[in-house]
Structure formats: C-alpha cells, structure tokens
Tab-separated table of C-alpha atoms and ligand atoms in Angstrom:
chain	number	residue	atom	x	y	z
A	76	UNK	CA	-12.404	11.002	-25.753
A	77	UNK	CA	-8.687	11.427	-24.990
A	78	UNK	CA	-6.568	8.274	-24.843
A	79	UNK	CA	-5.433	7.249	-21.382
A	80	UNK	CA	-1.684	7.594	-20.975
A	81	UNK	CA	0.396	4.546	-20.055
A	82	UNK	CA	3.155	4.653	-17.486
A	83	UNK	CA	5.641	2.502	-15.559
A	84	UNK	CA	5.601	2.748	-11.775
A	85	UNK	CA	8.774	3.548	-9.865
A	86	UNK	CA	9.833	2.132	-6.521
A	87	UNK	CA	9.948	4.678	-3.677
A	88	UNK	CA	12.220	4.005	-0.725
A	89	UNK	CA	12.275	5.723	2.694
A	90	UNK	CA	14.629	5.034	5.610
A	91	UNK	CA	13.934	5.453	9.329
A	92	UNK	CA	15.685	4.899	12.627
A	93	UNK	CA	13.377	3.428	15.310
A	94	UNK	CA	13.302	5.632	18.435
A	95	UNK	CA	12.170	4.652	21.980
A	96	UNK	CA	9.012	6.820	21.710
A	97	UNK	CA	7.867	4.604	18.805
A	98	UNK	CA	7.927	1.410	20.851
A	99	UNK	CA	6.188	-0.404	23.711
A	100	UNK	CA	7.946	-0.827	27.108
A	101	UNK	CA	9.634	-3.994	25.828
A	102	UNK	CA	11.359	-2.192	22.970
A	103	UNK	CA	9.085	-3.554	20.226
A	104	UNK	CA	7.951	-0.969	17.623
A	105	UNK	CA	4.217	-0.083	17.700
A	106	UNK	CA	2.266	-1.307	14.681
A	107	UNK	CA	0.500	2.058	14.369
A	108	UNK	CA	3.834	3.915	14.134
A	109	UNK	CA	4.966	1.534	11.427
A	110	UNK	CA	1.689	1.908	9.523
A	111	UNK	CA	2.136	5.702	9.522
A	112	UNK	CA	5.557	5.322	7.867
A	113	UNK	CA	4.147	2.807	5.388
A	114	UNK	CA	1.154	5.035	4.579
A	115	UNK	CA	3.420	8.038	3.933
A	116	UNK	CA	5.746	6.040	1.680
A	117	UNK	CA	2.759	4.550	-0.194
A	118	UNK	CA	1.384	8.066	-0.693
A	119	UNK	CA	4.754	9.223	-2.142
A	120	UNK	CA	4.665	6.342	-4.628
A	121	UNK	CA	1.055	7.118	-5.596
A	122	UNK	CA	1.673	10.886	-5.966
A	123	UNK	CA	4.752	10.277	-8.146
A	124	UNK	CA	2.741	7.887	-10.293
A	125	UNK	CA	-0.494	9.875	-10.632
A	126	UNK	CA	1.135	13.336	-10.496
A	127	UNK	CA	-1.928	14.388	-8.473
A	128	UNK	CA	-2.895	14.701	-4.824
A	129	UNK	CA	-4.060	11.452	-3.222
A	130	UNK	CA	-5.801	10.091	-0.141
A	131	UNK	CA	-5.726	6.634	1.402
A	132	UNK	CA	-9.032	4.792	0.940
A	133	UNK	CA	-8.123	1.465	2.574
A	134	UNK	CA	-5.340	-0.818	3.750
A	135	UNK	CA	-5.451	-4.550	3.155
A	136	UNK	CA	-3.617	-7.605	4.369
A	137	UNK	CA	-1.164	-6.088	6.815
A	138	UNK	CA	1.224	-8.864	7.789
A	139	UNK	CA	3.579	-8.159	10.706
A	140	UNK	CA	5.887	-11.063	9.965
A	141	UNK	CA	9.003	-10.153	11.976
A	142	UNK	CA	9.259	-7.726	14.939
A	143	UNK	CA	11.088	-4.398	14.726
A	144	UNK	CA	13.016	-3.098	17.748
A	145	UNK	CA	14.303	0.261	19.017
A	146	UNK	CA	17.568	1.087	17.257
A	147	UNK	CA	16.667	-0.865	14.105
A	148	UNK	CA	17.179	0.820	10.737
A	149	UNK	CA	14.139	0.217	8.566
A	150	UNK	CA	13.742	0.552	4.811
A	151	UNK	CA	10.210	0.984	3.460
A	152	UNK	CA	9.675	0.232	-0.228
A	153	UNK	CA	6.442	1.201	-2.013
A	154	UNK	CA	5.317	0.739	-5.606
A	155	UNK	CA	2.031	1.032	-7.517
A	156	UNK	CA	1.232	-2.542	-8.585
A	157	UNK	CA	-2.384	-2.272	-9.762
A	158	UNK	CA	-4.583	0.579	-10.948
A	159	UNK	CA	-8.306	1.076	-11.435
A	160	UNK	CA	-9.718	4.231	-13.017
A	161	UNK	CA	-8.917	6.633	-10.161
A	162	UNK	CA	-7.468	4.277	-7.539
A	163	UNK	CA	-4.033	2.725	-7.171
A	164	UNK	CA	-2.993	-0.260	-5.091
A	165	UNK	CA	0.457	0.254	-3.622
A	166	UNK	CA	2.395	-2.704	-2.304
A	167	UNK	CA	4.460	-1.592	0.664
A	168	UNK	CA	7.209	-3.708	2.234
A	169	UNK	CA	9.289	-2.895	5.305
A	170	UNK	CA	12.748	-4.405	5.705
A	171	UNK	CA	15.038	-4.322	8.736
A	172	UNK	CA	18.608	-3.506	7.699
A	173	UNK	CA	20.600	-6.088	9.660
A	174	UNK	CA	23.805	-5.317	7.758
A	175	UNK	CA	26.544	-7.831	6.962
A	176	UNK	CA	25.606	-11.229	5.610
A	177	UNK	CA	22.007	-11.017	6.902
A	178	UNK	CA	21.226	-7.919	4.802
A	179	UNK	CA	17.567	-6.823	4.492
A	180	UNK	CA	15.049	-8.906	6.447
A	181	UNK	CA	11.398	-8.552	5.402
A	182	UNK	CA	9.335	-7.510	8.416
A	183	UNK	CA	5.951	-6.230	7.236
A	184	UNK	CA	3.872	-6.102	4.055
A	185	UNK	CA	0.596	-4.305	3.261
A	186	UNK	CA	-1.433	-3.180	0.254
A	187	UNK	CA	-2.663	0.427	0.426
A	188	UNK	CA	-5.373	1.711	-1.906
A	189	UNK	CA	-5.055	5.406	-2.673
A	190	UNK	CA	-7.365	7.571	-4.763
A	191	UNK	CA	-6.131	10.440	-6.958
A	192	UNK	CA	-7.965	13.772	-6.991
A	193	UNK	CA	-8.386	16.785	-9.235
A	194	UNK	CA	-8.225	20.357	-7.893
A	195	UNK	CA	-11.810	20.073	-6.547
A	196	UNK	CA	-10.968	16.845	-4.673
A	197	UNK	CA	-13.051	14.809	-7.102
A	198	UNK	CA	-11.585	11.332	-7.877
A	199	UNK	CA	-9.571	11.725	-11.052
A	200	UNK	CA	-8.194	9.282	-13.659
A	201	UNK	CA	-4.684	7.861	-13.214
A	202	UNK	CA	-2.410	6.529	-15.995
A	203	UNK	CA	-2.737	2.937	-17.170
A	204	UNK	CA	-0.017	0.813	-15.564
A	205	UNK	CA	2.681	-0.765	-17.750
A	206	UNK	CA	3.609	-4.186	-16.384
A	207	UNK	CA	6.759	-5.722	-17.842
A	208	UNK	CA	8.796	-7.921	-15.530
A	209	UNK	CA	7.808	-11.284	-13.987
A	210	UNK	CA	8.011	-9.666	-10.542
A	211	UNK	CA	5.637	-6.877	-11.616
A	212	UNK	CA	3.268	-9.472	-13.096
A	213	UNK	CA	3.269	-11.531	-9.870
A	214	UNK	CA	2.760	-8.476	-7.662
A	215	UNK	CA	-0.068	-7.227	-9.862
A	216	UNK	CA	-1.813	-10.634	-9.823
A	217	UNK	CA	-1.551	-10.814	-6.032
A	218	UNK	CA	-2.977	-7.281	-5.707
A	219	UNK	CA	-5.855	-8.224	-8.038
A	220	UNK	CA	-6.594	-11.309	-5.908
A	221	UNK	CA	-6.661	-9.167	-2.758
A	222	UNK	CA	-8.970	-6.638	-4.483
A	223	UNK	CA	-11.320	-9.441	-5.648
A	224	UNK	CA	-11.331	-10.961	-2.179
A	225	UNK	CA	-12.160	-7.576	-0.610
A	226	UNK	CA	-15.022	-7.161	-3.115
A	227	UNK	CA	-16.500	-10.540	-2.087
A	228	UNK	CA	-16.019	-9.719	1.603
A	229	UNK	CA	-17.841	-6.370	1.196
A	230	UNK	CA	-20.832	-8.126	-0.424
A	231	UNK	CA	-20.925	-10.656	2.432
A	232	UNK	CA	-20.689	-7.941	5.113
A	233	UNK	CA	-23.581	-6.019	3.491
A	234	UNK	CA	-25.686	-9.215	3.502
A	235	UNK	CA	-24.946	-9.814	7.206
A	236	UNK	CA	-25.711	-6.178	8.119
A	237	UNK	CA	-29.034	-6.354	6.201
A	238	UNK	CA	-29.952	-9.574	8.028
A	239	UNK	CA	-29.428	-8.056	11.478
A	240	UNK	CA	-31.128	-4.692	10.834
B	250	COA	C1	-11.533	7.617	-0.841
B	250	COA	C2	-12.750	8.436	-1.207
B	250	COA	C3	-12.317	9.650	-2.000
B	250	COA	C4	-13.663	7.588	-2.066
B	250	COA	O1	-14.822	8.326	-2.291
B	250	COA	P1	-16.033	7.709	-3.149
B	250	COA	O2	-17.163	8.652	-3.070
B	250	COA	O3	-16.254	6.266	-2.750
B	250	COA	O4	-15.441	7.814	-4.590
B	250	COA	P2	-15.753	6.944	-5.853
B	250	COA	O5	-16.991	6.119	-5.654
B	250	COA	O6	-15.709	7.871	-7.041
B	250	COA	O7	-14.515	5.954	-5.923
B	250	COA	C5	-13.257	6.404	-6.335
B	250	COA	C6	-12.309	5.233	-6.338
B	250	COA	O8	-12.043	4.864	-4.994
B	250	COA	C7	-12.230	3.461	-4.827
B	250	COA	N1	-12.650	3.257	-3.459
B	250	COA	C8	-13.625	3.899	-2.788
B	250	COA	N2	-13.701	3.439	-1.526
B	250	COA	C9	-12.744	2.482	-1.406
B	250	COA	C10	-12.315	1.628	-0.345
B	250	COA	N3	-12.879	1.657	0.851
B	250	COA	N4	-11.305	0.778	-0.592
B	250	COA	C11	-10.705	0.720	-1.788
B	250	COA	N5	-11.057	1.504	-2.831
B	250	COA	C12	-12.072	2.366	-2.640
B	250	COA	C13	-13.325	3.113	-5.854
B	250	COA	O9	-13.318	1.734	-6.159
B	250	COA	C14	-12.880	3.978	-7.020
B	250	COA	O10	-11.785	3.345	-7.685
B	250	COA	P3	-11.676	3.283	-9.309
B	250	COA	O11	-11.961	4.654	-9.848
B	250	COA	O12	-10.257	2.880	-9.557
B	250	COA	O13	-12.663	2.274	-9.770
B	250	COA	C15	-13.534	8.914	0.062
B	250	COA	O14	-14.110	7.779	0.693
B	250	COA	C16	-12.675	9.667	1.034
B	250	COA	O15	-12.368	10.829	0.824
B	250	COA	N6	-12.298	9.022	2.147
B	250	COA	C17	-11.440	9.634	3.159
B	250	COA	C18	-9.972	9.492	2.765
B	250	COA	C19	-9.066	9.925	3.883
B	250	COA	O16	-9.315	10.890	4.562
B	250	COA	N7	-7.989	9.160	4.064
B	250	COA	C20	-7.068	9.354	5.131
B	250	COA	C21	-7.484	8.538	6.283
B	250	COA	S1	-6.156	8.156	7.318
C-alpha cells in the first residue's frame, strides 16, 4: 500500500463587485447569488488541495450574519480545514470591504463538503491535511463538530422517515 501524502492547505481568495441583478428590489444581495460565489471559491480551494476534479456534496451551517448591498466589494476566502478519505470540508467566509478604519466586515460563513474524483469520476483519495497553527486547529475542530452533528442528524432523519413509511 502506498503511503498517503501529507499537505498544507492554502487560502484561496476571490473578489466580486455586487451588481443590481444580484439583488432584491431593496438592494440586498440574494443569498443564492452569494452561495454560488462561495461554492466556486470553495471548489477552487478543494481543487488546488486535491489536484483533482471535485464536486460539491453538501453545504452546512450557512450563517448570513450581515447583509450585503449593491455596490459592495466582497472578498470570499476559502480553505480546506478537514479531510476524510475522498472528501474535504472547506470553510468559506465572505467579508464586505468597507475600507478605511472599518476594514473587512464578516458577512457570511459556510462549510462546503467537496469530493475529489479520478478520471472515471470515482471518489478518489485526497492528501492528509497538515494542521499547524492554533487557528487551523480551531477551524478543524469546528468542522469536525459540524460533521459529527450532521452524522447524528442523518441517523435521526432516517429513523423519522422509517417511522412514517
Ligand atoms: C458526492 C457524490 C460523489 C458522493 O457519492 P457516493 O456514492 O455517496 O460516494 P461515496 O459513498 O464513495 O462517498 C465519497 C465521499 O463523499 C462523502 N459524502 C457522500 N455524500 C455526502 C454528503 N451528502 N455530505 C457530505 N459528504 C458526503 C462520503 O462521506 C465520502 O467521504 P470520505 O471518503 O472522506 O469518507 C455523489 O453523491 C454525487 O455525485 N453527487 C452530486 C454532486 C453534484 O452534482 N454537485 C453539484 C451540485 S450543485
């Protein structure tokens, strides 16, 4: 058996200007438009990490904390924070660039799970994640808690579905 390679994850950053066609009539950016930007940035981070093609399997704990408006400049930051055998959890944060003293204001956070594939689109092993800094440790622990919680929720949902069949 070949030894699994170990790797550090890099942070991927994308910038966008919010246009009127991405908002509701009151000038507030649509959540779905924002999720598309977040999903794309998360995919970039996962592809760079796995060096393979990927697909999004799920999105967890999307928190729209602060609104985003037309004309805002948004910075989306994505990084692989937890890996399984073929899946990667990518923490994705969106900041509004307010400039000046206010700087970057955190607007939205979500955890995307992406799966890496081989040439036949079969789930394929990703490198083992090297975790070094306190921030990386914290982010990885949070991702693990979310993953565990999702696992428990899935079991519960299956039980409820069985009951009502
Ligand atoms: C994601 C997908 C490949 C998983 O297929 P599968 O048959 O369940 O594959 P496996 O059982 O081999 O699981 C592969 C990995 O995906 C993970 N996975 C599967 N479904 C998942 C889900 N809903 N959420 C999180 N992780 C999931 C498994 O835990 C496993 O991870 P691991 O290897 O790190 O332990 C498949 O469901 C798929 O192709 N979905 C459509 C993806 C897509 O089109 N995305 C774009 C939508 S916008």
